[in-house]
Amino acid sequence: MALILCAALAWYLTFYGLQGMPAGPGTMGMGLPGFLGAWALMMAAMMLPALAPLTAMYLRSIRAVRDRRVRTARTAALIGGYLLTWTGFGLVAYAAAELGAWLASAAPAAAPWVGAGLLVAAGAYQFTPLKDFCLRHCRSPVAFLLHVSGFKGALRDVRVGLYHGVYCVGCCWGLMVVLVTVGVMNLAWMAAIAAAIFLEKTWKYGLVFSRITGAALIGFAMFVPSHPEWLPGLYLSTAM
């Protein structure tokens, strides 16, 4: 599934003439609709592997439905509701990327300091009670199932996806801020952040790993002001 989504994202970027281009500030020339399409594909590729263990038990109840079309529709509704929350966050990411492009052009001396501050904020969030609360939800299929078992109606699967998506955004928004600072189309950082999210949510030491990630981000931020090129999302190189 993840490989298929990555291939779809690669095709999408090729369609926009962005495949192979280095990461840079802004939205790489995409308007809001194009950016949200790319963002939704990115979130699907990055987040769905970590989502699978939590929703496996819920999906079993869908698979119990005999009608194949109903099963397919309900599964699509679940994933669609989940991705809808991340697409909503994509509006924030779009505005942040545009602001980053303006900052890189208008205030290049200040941009790395702003980037360092964002990295410190993202790292510090990894140590907060809110992060722990959202992460525990993402790691606890029993509590998840107990809550969503009461959802009824035709849109219940969309609601389940939205419900979990809100917690997932609460858990991972800081790491997505990092993605904006390093360039939203930076595939290497996408892979690294996706791996970190997967380990946080599925590894038995995930809670400890989230703090290691936070400390690493804060440590990385300390070197950014002297190496502004390390944050391509806030750095306008001479080549660009």
mmCIF file of C-alpha atoms in Angstrom:
data_model
loop_
_atom_site.group_PDB
_atom_site.id
_atom_site.type_symbol
_atom_site.label_atom_id
_atom_site.label_comp_id
_atom_site.label_asym_id
_atom_site.label_seq_id
_atom_site.Cartn_x
_atom_site.Cartn_y
_atom_site.Cartn_z
ATOM 1 C CA MET A 1 0.000 0.000 0.000
ATOM 2 C CA ALA A 2 2.717 2.485 0.990
ATOM 3 C CA LEU A 3 4.691 1.698 -2.188
ATOM 4 C CA ILE A 4 1.609 2.266 -4.323
ATOM 5 C CA LEU A 5 0.973 5.612 -2.639
ATOM 6 C CA CYS A 6 4.608 6.649 -3.071
ATOM 7 C CA ALA A 7 4.379 5.772 -6.765
ATOM 8 C CA ALA A 8 1.188 7.828 -7.032
ATOM 9 C CA LEU A 9 2.922 10.774 -5.357
ATOM 10 C CA ALA A 10 5.907 10.444 -7.723
ATOM 11 C CA TRP A 11 3.544 10.496 -10.712
ATOM 12 C CA TYR A 12 1.720 13.505 -9.275
ATOM 13 C CA LEU A 13 4.961 15.436 -8.823
ATOM 14 C CA THR A 14 6.053 14.480 -12.331
ATOM 15 C CA PHE A 15 2.744 15.785 -13.657
ATOM 16 C CA TYR A 16 3.505 19.134 -12.024
ATOM 17 C CA GLY A 17 7.105 19.057 -13.250
ATOM 18 C CA LEU A 18 8.477 18.730 -9.696
ATOM 19 C CA GLN A 19 9.916 15.210 -9.755
ATOM 20 C CA GLY A 20 13.682 15.361 -9.202
ATOM 21 C CA MET A 21 13.656 19.041 -8.250
ATOM 22 C CA PRO A 22 15.517 19.934 -5.039
ATOM 23 C CA ALA A 23 13.416 20.876 -2.037
ATOM 24 C CA GLY A 24 12.970 24.596 -1.621
ATOM 25 C CA PRO A 25 10.825 27.213 0.074
ATOM 26 C CA GLY A 26 7.153 27.650 -0.684
ATOM 27 C CA THR A 27 4.777 25.294 -2.449
ATOM 28 C CA MET A 28 7.090 24.627 -5.428
ATOM 29 C CA GLY A 29 4.799 26.627 -7.701
ATOM 30 C CA MET A 30 1.626 24.669 -6.913
ATOM 31 C CA GLY A 31 -1.604 26.473 -6.206
ATOM 32 C CA LEU A 32 -3.825 25.509 -3.296
ATOM 33 C CA PRO A 33 -5.755 22.692 -5.064
ATOM 34 C CA GLY A 34 -2.562 21.116 -6.431
ATOM 35 C CA PHE A 35 -0.812 21.463 -3.089
ATOM 36 C CA LEU A 36 -3.689 19.845 -1.194
ATOM 37 C CA GLY A 37 -3.722 16.960 -3.664
ATOM 38 C CA ALA A 38 0.012 16.374 -3.151
ATOM 39 C CA TRP A 39 -0.370 16.813 0.614
ATOM 40 C CA ALA A 40 -3.168 14.227 0.786
ATOM 41 C CA LEU A 41 -1.028 11.713 -1.106
ATOM 42 C CA MET A 42 1.937 12.483 1.164
ATOM 43 C CA MET A 43 -0.129 11.980 4.299
ATOM 44 C CA ALA A 44 -1.556 8.727 2.957
ATOM 45 C CA ALA A 45 1.934 7.387 2.213
ATOM 46 C CA MET A 46 3.351 8.584 5.533
ATOM 47 C CA MET A 47 0.505 7.927 7.958
ATOM 48 C CA LEU A 48 -1.470 4.901 6.775
ATOM 49 C CA PRO A 49 1.274 2.345 7.617
ATOM 50 C CA ALA A 50 1.197 3.571 11.230
ATOM 51 C CA LEU A 51 -2.612 3.621 11.181
ATOM 52 C CA ALA A 52 -2.970 -0.040 10.191
ATOM 53 C CA PRO A 53 -2.267 -1.712 13.577
ATOM 54 C CA LEU A 54 -4.810 0.462 15.379
ATOM 55 C CA THR A 55 -7.626 -0.010 12.877
ATOM 56 C CA ALA A 56 -7.001 -3.692 12.117
ATOM 57 C CA MET A 57 -9.622 -4.802 14.646
ATOM 58 C CA TYR A 58 -12.147 -2.271 13.368
ATOM 59 C CA LEU A 59 -11.543 -3.369 9.791
ATOM 60 C CA ARG A 60 -12.313 -6.941 10.834
ATOM 61 C CA SER A 61 -15.857 -5.863 11.609
ATOM 62 C CA ILE A 62 -16.100 -4.349 8.130
ATOM 63 C CA ARG A 63 -14.751 -7.524 6.527
ATOM 64 C CA ALA A 64 -17.538 -9.453 8.261
ATOM 65 C CA VAL A 65 -20.018 -7.750 5.909
ATOM 66 C CA ARG A 66 -20.859 -10.169 3.111
ATOM 67 C CA ASP A 67 -21.458 -7.608 0.370
ATOM 68 C CA ARG A 68 -18.074 -6.806 -1.208
ATOM 69 C CA ARG A 69 -19.175 -3.388 -2.455
ATOM 70 C CA VAL A 70 -20.347 -2.423 1.020
ATOM 71 C CA ARG A 71 -17.026 -3.560 2.504
ATOM 72 C CA THR A 72 -15.106 -1.512 -0.058
ATOM 73 C CA ALA A 73 -17.278 1.564 0.476
ATOM 74 C CA ARG A 74 -16.973 1.394 4.263
ATOM 75 C CA THR A 75 -13.206 0.951 4.141
ATOM 76 C CA ALA A 76 -12.900 3.882 1.727
ATOM 77 C CA ALA A 77 -15.112 5.982 4.023
ATOM 78 C CA LEU A 78 -12.883 5.173 7.008
ATOM 79 C CA ILE A 79 -9.679 6.125 5.164
ATOM 80 C CA GLY A 80 -11.374 9.133 3.572
ATOM 81 C CA GLY A 81 -12.479 10.497 6.940
ATOM 82 C CA TYR A 82 -8.983 10.035 8.322
ATOM 83 C CA LEU A 83 -7.314 11.774 5.387
ATOM 84 C CA LEU A 84 -9.876 14.577 5.534
ATOM 85 C CA THR A 85 -8.417 15.719 8.853
ATOM 86 C CA TRP A 86 -4.905 15.792 7.384
ATOM 87 C CA THR A 87 -6.157 17.618 4.293
ATOM 88 C CA GLY A 88 -7.592 20.236 6.632
ATOM 89 C CA PHE A 89 -4.182 20.526 8.262
ATOM 90 C CA GLY A 90 -2.814 20.900 4.725
ATOM 91 C CA LEU A 91 -4.417 24.356 4.618
ATOM 92 C CA VAL A 92 -2.207 25.341 7.556
ATOM 93 C CA ALA A 93 0.813 23.742 5.863
ATOM 94 C CA TYR A 94 0.105 25.667 2.650
ATOM 95 C CA ALA A 95 -0.041 28.981 4.508
ATOM 96 C CA ALA A 96 3.131 28.106 6.438
ATOM 97 C CA ALA A 97 4.978 27.140 3.238
ATOM 98 C CA GLU A 98 3.972 30.390 1.570
ATOM 99 C CA LEU A 99 5.075 32.326 4.646
ATOM 100 C CA GLY A 100 8.367 30.435 4.597
ATOM 101 C CA ALA A 101 8.944 31.419 0.971
ATOM 102 C CA TRP A 102 8.276 35.058 1.802
ATOM 103 C CA LEU A 103 10.589 34.902 4.818
ATOM 104 C CA ALA A 104 13.396 33.280 2.815
ATOM 105 C CA SER A 105 13.161 36.078 0.251
ATOM 106 C CA ALA A 106 12.406 39.112 2.415
ATOM 107 C CA ALA A 107 14.385 38.305 5.568
ATOM 108 C CA PRO A 108 17.029 35.667 4.765
ATOM 109 C CA ALA A 109 19.067 36.550 7.862
ATOM 110 C CA ALA A 110 16.104 35.992 10.170
ATOM 111 C CA ALA A 111 14.766 32.868 8.422
ATOM 112 C CA PRO A 112 17.204 30.346 9.984
ATOM 113 C CA TRP A 113 16.496 31.707 13.457
ATOM 114 C CA VAL A 114 12.762 31.351 12.861
ATOM 115 C CA GLY A 115 13.404 27.832 11.593
ATOM 116 C CA ALA A 116 15.477 26.997 14.663
ATOM 117 C CA GLY A 117 12.655 28.275 16.870
ATOM 118 C CA LEU A 118 10.131 26.097 15.044
ATOM 119 C CA LEU A 119 12.368 23.043 15.447
ATOM 120 C CA VAL A 120 12.754 23.725 19.170
ATOM 121 C CA ALA A 121 8.969 24.133 19.500
ATOM 122 C CA ALA A 122 8.371 20.876 17.609
ATOM 123 C CA GLY A 123 10.968 19.091 19.733
ATOM 124 C CA ALA A 124 9.617 20.491 22.990
ATOM 125 C CA TYR A 125 6.093 19.379 22.060
ATOM 126 C CA GLN A 126 7.337 15.774 22.096
ATOM 127 C CA PHE A 127 7.705 16.100 25.892
ATOM 128 C CA THR A 128 4.271 17.594 26.597
ATOM 129 C CA PRO A 129 1.270 15.879 28.269
ATOM 130 C CA LEU A 130 -0.870 16.630 25.189
ATOM 131 C CA LYS A 131 1.567 14.739 22.963
ATOM 132 C CA ASP A 132 1.523 11.799 25.398
ATOM 133 C CA PHE A 133 -2.279 11.831 25.541
ATOM 134 C CA CYS A 134 -2.695 11.782 21.761
ATOM 135 C CA LEU A 135 0.058 9.206 21.289
ATOM 136 C CA ARG A 136 -1.467 6.872 23.877
ATOM 137 C CA HIS A 137 -4.766 7.062 22.003
ATOM 138 C CA CYS A 138 -2.979 6.128 18.772
ATOM 139 C CA ARG A 139 -1.292 3.194 20.521
ATOM 140 C CA SER A 140 -4.417 1.843 22.257
ATOM 141 C CA PRO A 141 -6.792 -0.070 19.955
ATOM 142 C CA VAL A 142 -8.983 -1.164 22.879
ATOM 143 C CA ALA A 143 -9.845 2.382 23.972
ATOM 144 C CA PHE A 144 -10.328 3.359 20.325
ATOM 145 C CA LEU A 145 -12.775 0.534 19.672
ATOM 146 C CA LEU A 146 -14.711 1.141 22.881
ATOM 147 C CA HIS A 147 -15.335 4.740 21.834
ATOM 148 C CA VAL A 148 -16.202 4.244 18.162
ATOM 149 C CA SER A 149 -18.443 1.215 18.804
ATOM 150 C CA GLY A 150 -21.231 3.659 19.610
ATOM 151 C CA PHE A 151 -21.056 5.423 16.236
ATOM 152 C CA LYS A 152 -24.170 4.764 14.150
ATOM 153 C CA GLY A 153 -25.611 5.830 10.821
ATOM 154 C CA ALA A 154 -24.520 5.871 7.210
ATOM 155 C CA LEU A 155 -21.512 8.094 7.930
ATOM 156 C CA ARG A 156 -20.259 6.163 10.946
ATOM 157 C CA ASP A 157 -17.054 5.050 9.194
ATOM 158 C CA VAL A 158 -16.271 8.603 8.106
ATOM 159 C CA ARG A 159 -16.781 9.688 11.718
ATOM 160 C CA VAL A 160 -14.434 6.950 12.910
ATOM 161 C CA GLY A 161 -11.778 8.183 10.483
ATOM 162 C CA LEU A 162 -12.291 11.801 11.515
ATOM 163 C CA TYR A 163 -12.203 10.888 15.199
ATOM 164 C CA HIS A 164 -8.908 9.089 14.921
ATOM 165 C CA GLY A 165 -7.527 11.680 12.507
ATOM 166 C CA VAL A 166 -7.984 14.478 15.029
ATOM 167 C CA TYR A 167 -5.924 12.575 17.593
ATOM 168 C CA CYS A 168 -3.350 11.766 14.935
ATOM 169 C CA VAL A 169 -2.990 15.442 14.011
ATOM 170 C CA GLY A 170 -2.650 16.245 17.715
ATOM 171 C CA CYS A 171 0.073 13.632 17.968
ATOM 172 C CA CYS A 172 2.085 14.504 14.849
ATOM 173 C CA TRP A 173 1.536 18.159 13.953
ATOM 174 C CA GLY A 174 4.957 19.132 15.325
ATOM 175 C CA LEU A 175 6.681 16.700 12.983
ATOM 176 C CA MET A 176 4.718 18.167 10.067
ATOM 177 C CA VAL A 177 5.986 21.624 11.021
ATOM 178 C CA VAL A 178 9.468 20.161 10.645
ATOM 179 C CA LEU A 179 8.488 18.959 7.168
ATOM 180 C CA VAL A 180 7.526 22.498 6.185
ATOM 181 C CA THR A 181 10.875 23.905 7.354
ATOM 182 C CA VAL A 182 12.873 21.343 5.352
ATOM 183 C CA GLY A 183 10.649 21.695 2.271
ATOM 184 C CA VAL A 184 7.251 20.060 1.907
ATOM 185 C CA MET A 185 8.416 18.029 -1.111
ATOM 186 C CA ASN A 186 11.624 16.835 0.556
ATOM 187 C CA LEU A 187 11.266 13.090 -0.011
ATOM 188 C CA ALA A 188 14.227 12.123 2.201
ATOM 189 C CA TRP A 189 12.769 13.964 5.195
ATOM 190 C CA MET A 190 9.318 12.560 4.397
ATOM 191 C CA ALA A 191 10.724 9.051 4.707
ATOM 192 C CA ALA A 192 12.543 9.875 7.960
ATOM 193 C CA ILE A 193 9.480 11.471 9.559
ATOM 194 C CA ALA A 194 7.234 8.612 8.397
ATOM 195 C CA ALA A 195 9.635 6.119 9.999
ATOM 196 C CA ALA A 196 9.660 8.123 13.254
ATOM 197 C CA ILE A 197 5.849 8.225 13.327
ATOM 198 C CA PHE A 198 5.611 4.495 12.639
ATOM 199 C CA LEU A 199 7.995 3.688 15.496
ATOM 200 C CA GLU A 200 6.205 6.041 17.894
ATOM 201 C CA LYS A 201 2.863 4.395 17.242
ATOM 202 C CA THR A 202 3.785 0.741 16.898
ATOM 203 C CA TRP A 203 7.054 0.036 18.737
ATOM 204 C CA LYS A 204 6.786 -1.021 22.376
ATOM 205 C CA TYR A 205 9.250 1.751 23.268
ATOM 206 C CA GLY A 206 7.348 4.293 21.199
ATOM 207 C CA LEU A 207 6.738 6.711 24.080
ATOM 208 C CA VAL A 208 10.455 6.795 24.882
ATOM 209 C CA PHE A 209 11.315 7.098 21.206
ATOM 210 C CA SER A 210 9.093 10.178 20.900
ATOM 211 C CA ARG A 211 11.245 11.911 23.515
ATOM 212 C CA ILE A 212 14.432 10.866 21.739
ATOM 213 C CA THR A 213 12.989 12.405 18.567
ATOM 214 C CA GLY A 214 12.197 15.607 20.464
ATOM 215 C CA ALA A 215 15.705 15.851 21.892
ATOM 216 C CA ALA A 216 17.189 15.215 18.428
ATOM 217 C CA LEU A 217 15.119 18.032 16.920
ATOM 218 C CA ILE A 218 16.202 20.467 19.626
ATOM 219 C CA GLY A 219 19.831 19.442 19.122
ATOM 220 C CA PHE A 220 19.477 19.859 15.355
ATOM 221 C CA ALA A 221 18.010 23.344 15.867
ATOM 222 C CA MET A 222 21.165 24.491 17.636
ATOM 223 C CA PHE A 223 23.174 24.137 14.397
ATOM 224 C CA VAL A 224 20.635 25.639 11.999
ATOM 225 C CA PRO A 225 21.506 29.360 12.402
ATOM 226 C CA SER A 226 25.071 28.681 11.231
ATOM 227 C CA HIS A 227 23.887 26.292 8.499
ATOM 228 C CA PRO A 228 20.716 27.848 7.007
ATOM 229 C CA GLU A 229 20.914 25.549 3.990
ATOM 230 C CA TRP A 230 19.919 22.663 6.269
ATOM 231 C CA LEU A 231 16.360 24.033 6.191
ATOM 232 C CA PRO A 232 15.565 24.271 2.462
ATOM 233 C CA GLY A 233 12.007 25.302 3.244
ATOM 234 C CA LEU A 234 13.342 28.583 4.641
ATOM 235 C CA TYR A 235 16.430 29.007 2.493
ATOM 236 C CA LEU A 236 16.586 30.525 -0.986
ATOM 237 C CA SER A 237 19.763 29.151 -2.549
ATOM 238 C CA THR A 238 21.565 30.999 -5.325
ATOM 239 C CA ALA A 239 20.818 28.088 -7.670
ATOM 240 C CA MET A 240 17.098 28.561 -7.140
#
